[in-house]
Amino acid sequence: MAVIASCSYSTIAWGATLNKGVQPDVDYSYKASTKTGAVFDFFSALGDIAFAYAGHNVILEIQATIPSTPEKPSKKPMWRGAFLAYVVVAICYFPVALIGYWFFGNSVEDNILISLEKPAWLIATANMFVVIHVIGSYQVRFTSFFSLVNSGSVDSSAYCMHTYIYIDK
């Protein structure tokens, strides 16, 4: 569900940007006026990219749940899954970045939906998809925490933390 929501709001973002068209007097120059500012902006952009692909710290937790033997190691399906996940992220977010910069230049807002301004119902729909995406990713990110809390409870049969905190299948 979270993947569908993510693909939906990114498609809304770049589709609405294409519909709006290239803005008049679009400027592609650096926002920073000094060389130091440009260097800091560059490293800030690298940080944004690194945090956009921040699922790597959950991978070991997921891999630990996959059965692994010397004949059939879990690293092969994990490699395929991680590769597919990064491809999906790239398919979702690179068009938003490229089309957004092409059409708005350096005046594009950090959240491209703010740059679009209209139609309000479409922006509200995209923001609803963002909320669904965050709720879905919350469950994945905190699975290891919930397992840790459950393993430390005194009587795990009487109380199961994940039943109360996150939505299970």
mmCIF file of C-alpha atoms in Angstrom:
data_model
loop_
_atom_site.group_PDB
_atom_site.id
_atom_site.type_symbol
_atom_site.label_atom_id
_atom_site.label_comp_id
_atom_site.label_asym_id
_atom_site.label_seq_id
_atom_site.Cartn_x
_atom_site.Cartn_y
_atom_site.Cartn_z
ATOM 1 C CA MET A 1 0.000 0.000 0.000
ATOM 2 C CA ALA A 2 2.829 2.397 0.889
ATOM 3 C CA VAL A 3 4.578 1.706 -2.425
ATOM 4 C CA ILE A 4 1.404 2.450 -4.369
ATOM 5 C CA ALA A 5 0.927 5.671 -2.396
ATOM 6 C CA SER A 6 4.548 6.692 -3.026
ATOM 7 C CA CYS A 7 4.282 6.060 -6.750
ATOM 8 C CA SER A 8 0.949 7.907 -6.806
ATOM 9 C CA TYR A 9 2.109 11.113 -5.148
ATOM 10 C CA SER A 10 5.294 11.254 -7.190
ATOM 11 C CA THR A 11 3.307 10.705 -10.401
ATOM 12 C CA ILE A 12 0.893 13.461 -9.372
ATOM 13 C CA ALA A 13 3.864 15.764 -8.719
ATOM 14 C CA TRP A 14 5.585 15.323 -12.067
ATOM 15 C CA GLY A 15 2.337 14.970 -14.041
ATOM 16 C CA ALA A 16 0.910 18.206 -12.651
ATOM 17 C CA THR A 17 4.259 19.905 -13.269
ATOM 18 C CA LEU A 18 4.190 18.804 -16.920
ATOM 19 C CA ASN A 19 0.621 20.089 -17.169
ATOM 20 C CA LYS A 20 1.598 23.468 -15.697
ATOM 21 C CA GLY A 21 4.431 23.922 -18.189
ATOM 22 C CA VAL A 22 7.772 25.693 -18.061
ATOM 23 C CA GLN A 23 7.505 28.846 -15.988
ATOM 24 C CA PRO A 24 8.375 32.221 -17.520
ATOM 25 C CA ASP A 25 11.845 33.589 -16.668
ATOM 26 C CA VAL A 26 13.002 30.220 -15.328
ATOM 27 C CA ASP A 27 16.494 30.497 -13.839
ATOM 28 C CA TYR A 28 18.884 27.529 -13.691
ATOM 29 C CA SER A 29 21.755 29.288 -11.919
ATOM 30 C CA TYR A 30 22.968 28.534 -8.392
ATOM 31 C CA LYS A 31 20.924 30.008 -5.543
ATOM 32 C CA ALA A 32 24.077 30.558 -3.506
ATOM 33 C CA SER A 33 25.904 33.829 -4.111
ATOM 34 C CA THR A 34 29.289 32.659 -2.795
ATOM 35 C CA LYS A 35 31.520 29.706 -3.602
ATOM 36 C CA THR A 36 31.233 28.509 0.017
ATOM 37 C CA GLY A 37 27.448 28.634 -0.213
ATOM 38 C CA ALA A 38 27.536 26.584 -3.426
ATOM 39 C CA VAL A 39 29.730 23.939 -1.741
ATOM 40 C CA PHE A 40 27.355 23.731 1.231
ATOM 41 C CA ASP A 41 24.359 23.479 -1.115
ATOM 42 C CA PHE A 42 26.117 20.630 -2.961
ATOM 43 C CA PHE A 43 26.709 18.675 0.257
ATOM 44 C CA SER A 44 23.157 19.393 1.383
ATOM 45 C CA ALA A 45 21.878 17.909 -1.897
ATOM 46 C CA LEU A 46 24.052 14.816 -1.379
ATOM 47 C CA GLY A 47 22.571 14.466 2.115
ATOM 48 C CA ASP A 48 19.052 14.727 0.700
ATOM 49 C CA ILE A 49 19.817 11.920 -1.753
ATOM 50 C CA ALA A 50 21.374 9.772 0.974
ATOM 51 C CA PHE A 51 18.325 10.163 3.223
ATOM 52 C CA ALA A 52 15.939 9.479 0.325
ATOM 53 C CA TYR A 53 17.555 6.036 0.067
ATOM 54 C CA ALA A 54 17.683 5.439 3.834
ATOM 55 C CA GLY A 55 16.157 1.959 3.821
ATOM 56 C CA HIS A 56 19.577 0.326 4.120
ATOM 57 C CA ASN A 57 19.457 0.119 7.925
ATOM 58 C CA VAL A 58 16.344 -2.082 7.811
ATOM 59 C CA ILE A 59 17.854 -4.537 5.321
ATOM 60 C CA LEU A 60 19.823 -6.524 7.906
ATOM 61 C CA GLU A 61 16.714 -6.909 10.054
ATOM 62 C CA ILE A 62 14.755 -8.231 7.073
ATOM 63 C CA GLN A 63 17.579 -10.535 5.986
ATOM 64 C CA ALA A 64 17.708 -12.048 9.479
ATOM 65 C CA THR A 65 14.135 -13.300 9.011
ATOM 66 C CA ILE A 66 14.884 -15.094 5.716
ATOM 67 C CA PRO A 67 15.957 -18.737 6.066
ATOM 68 C CA SER A 68 19.565 -19.178 4.989
ATOM 69 C CA THR A 69 21.689 -22.267 4.423
ATOM 70 C CA PRO A 70 25.144 -22.657 2.867
ATOM 71 C CA GLU A 71 23.489 -24.170 -0.208
ATOM 72 C CA LYS A 72 20.868 -21.453 -0.481
ATOM 73 C CA PRO A 73 22.149 -18.222 1.125
ATOM 74 C CA SER A 74 19.724 -15.419 1.842
ATOM 75 C CA LYS A 75 21.968 -12.797 0.279
ATOM 76 C CA LYS A 76 20.824 -13.629 -3.276
ATOM 77 C CA PRO A 77 17.119 -12.866 -2.755
ATOM 78 C CA MET A 78 18.092 -9.905 -0.562
ATOM 79 C CA TRP A 79 20.285 -8.493 -3.330
ATOM 80 C CA ARG A 80 17.450 -8.839 -5.834
ATOM 81 C CA GLY A 81 14.965 -7.289 -3.425
ATOM 82 C CA ALA A 82 17.244 -4.368 -2.519
ATOM 83 C CA PHE A 83 18.031 -3.735 -6.187
ATOM 84 C CA LEU A 84 14.336 -3.759 -7.085
ATOM 85 C CA ALA A 85 13.546 -1.415 -4.187
ATOM 86 C CA TYR A 86 16.181 1.096 -5.324
ATOM 87 C CA VAL A 87 14.924 0.896 -8.908
ATOM 88 C CA VAL A 88 11.358 1.634 -7.764
ATOM 89 C CA VAL A 89 12.576 4.586 -5.683
ATOM 90 C CA ALA A 90 14.545 5.921 -8.654
ATOM 91 C CA ILE A 91 11.554 5.513 -10.984
ATOM 92 C CA CYS A 92 9.381 7.416 -8.508
ATOM 93 C CA TYR A 93 11.659 10.285 -7.520
ATOM 94 C CA PHE A 94 14.044 11.035 -10.404
ATOM 95 C CA PRO A 95 11.251 12.213 -12.735
ATOM 96 C CA VAL A 96 10.002 14.527 -9.970
ATOM 97 C CA ALA A 97 13.482 16.001 -9.509
ATOM 98 C CA LEU A 98 14.324 16.324 -13.205
ATOM 99 C CA ILE A 99 10.956 17.608 -14.416
ATOM 100 C CA GLY A 100 10.578 19.896 -11.395
ATOM 101 C CA TYR A 101 13.961 21.533 -11.986
ATOM 102 C CA TRP A 102 13.406 21.734 -15.730
ATOM 103 C CA PHE A 103 10.049 23.497 -15.368
ATOM 104 C CA PHE A 104 10.680 25.643 -12.246
ATOM 105 C CA GLY A 105 14.471 26.063 -12.242
ATOM 106 C CA ASN A 106 16.060 27.094 -8.973
ATOM 107 C CA SER A 107 12.780 28.565 -7.739
ATOM 108 C CA VAL A 108 11.300 25.100 -7.140
ATOM 109 C CA GLU A 109 10.324 24.637 -3.503
ATOM 110 C CA ASP A 110 11.696 21.772 -1.391
ATOM 111 C CA ASN A 111 8.225 20.260 -1.651
ATOM 112 C CA ILE A 112 7.317 20.514 -5.333
ATOM 113 C CA LEU A 113 3.619 20.433 -4.465
ATOM 114 C CA ILE A 114 4.020 23.921 -2.973
ATOM 115 C CA SER A 115 5.415 25.153 -6.301
ATOM 116 C CA LEU A 116 2.346 23.853 -8.127
ATOM 117 C CA GLU A 117 -0.165 25.885 -6.065
ATOM 118 C CA LYS A 118 -3.209 24.693 -8.072
ATOM 119 C CA PRO A 119 -5.435 22.665 -8.341
ATOM 120 C CA ALA A 120 -5.935 22.440 -4.597
ATOM 121 C CA TRP A 121 -7.823 19.122 -4.739
ATOM 122 C CA LEU A 122 -4.940 17.441 -6.594
ATOM 123 C CA ILE A 123 -2.358 18.744 -4.121
ATOM 124 C CA ALA A 124 -4.568 17.567 -1.233
ATOM 125 C CA THR A 125 -4.821 14.123 -2.850
ATOM 126 C CA ALA A 126 -1.035 13.941 -3.242
ATOM 127 C CA ASN A 127 -0.584 14.947 0.409
ATOM 128 C CA MET A 128 -3.034 12.214 1.433
ATOM 129 C CA PHE A 129 -0.845 9.710 -0.430
ATOM 130 C CA VAL A 130 2.180 11.074 1.444
ATOM 131 C CA VAL A 131 0.421 10.367 4.753
ATOM 132 C CA ILE A 132 -0.434 6.811 3.647
ATOM 133 C CA HIS A 133 3.187 6.295 2.577
ATOM 134 C CA VAL A 134 4.528 7.527 5.927
ATOM 135 C CA ILE A 135 2.148 5.296 7.891
ATOM 136 C CA GLY A 136 3.227 2.288 5.825
ATOM 137 C CA SER A 137 6.917 3.048 6.188
ATOM 138 C CA TYR A 138 6.462 3.555 9.932
ATOM 139 C CA GLN A 139 5.432 -0.089 10.256
ATOM 140 C CA VAL A 140 8.491 -1.320 8.375
ATOM 141 C CA ARG A 141 10.942 0.949 10.200
ATOM 142 C CA PHE A 142 9.775 -0.027 13.675
ATOM 143 C CA THR A 143 9.344 -3.779 13.155
ATOM 144 C CA SER A 144 12.703 -4.497 14.794
ATOM 145 C CA PHE A 145 11.793 -2.257 17.739
ATOM 146 C CA PHE A 146 8.480 -4.048 18.228
ATOM 147 C CA SER A 147 10.253 -7.422 18.118
ATOM 148 C CA LEU A 148 12.739 -6.226 20.717
ATOM 149 C CA VAL A 149 9.975 -5.035 23.040
ATOM 150 C CA ASN A 150 8.017 -8.284 22.554
ATOM 151 C CA SER A 151 11.044 -10.444 23.311
ATOM 152 C CA GLY A 152 11.621 -8.526 26.551
ATOM 153 C CA SER A 153 8.078 -8.770 27.857
ATOM 154 C CA VAL A 154 7.519 -11.083 30.805
ATOM 155 C CA ASP A 155 4.627 -13.077 29.416
ATOM 156 C CA SER A 156 4.641 -12.673 25.646
ATOM 157 C CA SER A 157 1.531 -14.846 25.229
ATOM 158 C CA ALA A 158 -0.565 -12.450 27.320
ATOM 159 C CA TYR A 159 0.721 -9.250 25.777
ATOM 160 C CA CYS A 160 1.927 -8.694 22.255
ATOM 161 C CA MET A 161 3.110 -5.145 21.572
ATOM 162 C CA HIS A 162 2.596 -5.197 17.796
ATOM 163 C CA THR A 163 -1.102 -5.943 18.223
ATOM 164 C CA TYR A 164 -1.524 -2.570 19.902
ATOM 165 C CA ILE A 165 0.966 -0.399 18.027
ATOM 166 C CA TYR A 166 0.929 -1.251 14.357
ATOM 167 C CA ILE A 167 -1.428 -2.787 11.884
ATOM 168 C CA ASP A 168 -0.656 -6.430 11.213
ATOM 169 C CA LYS A 169 -1.790 -8.302 8.108
#
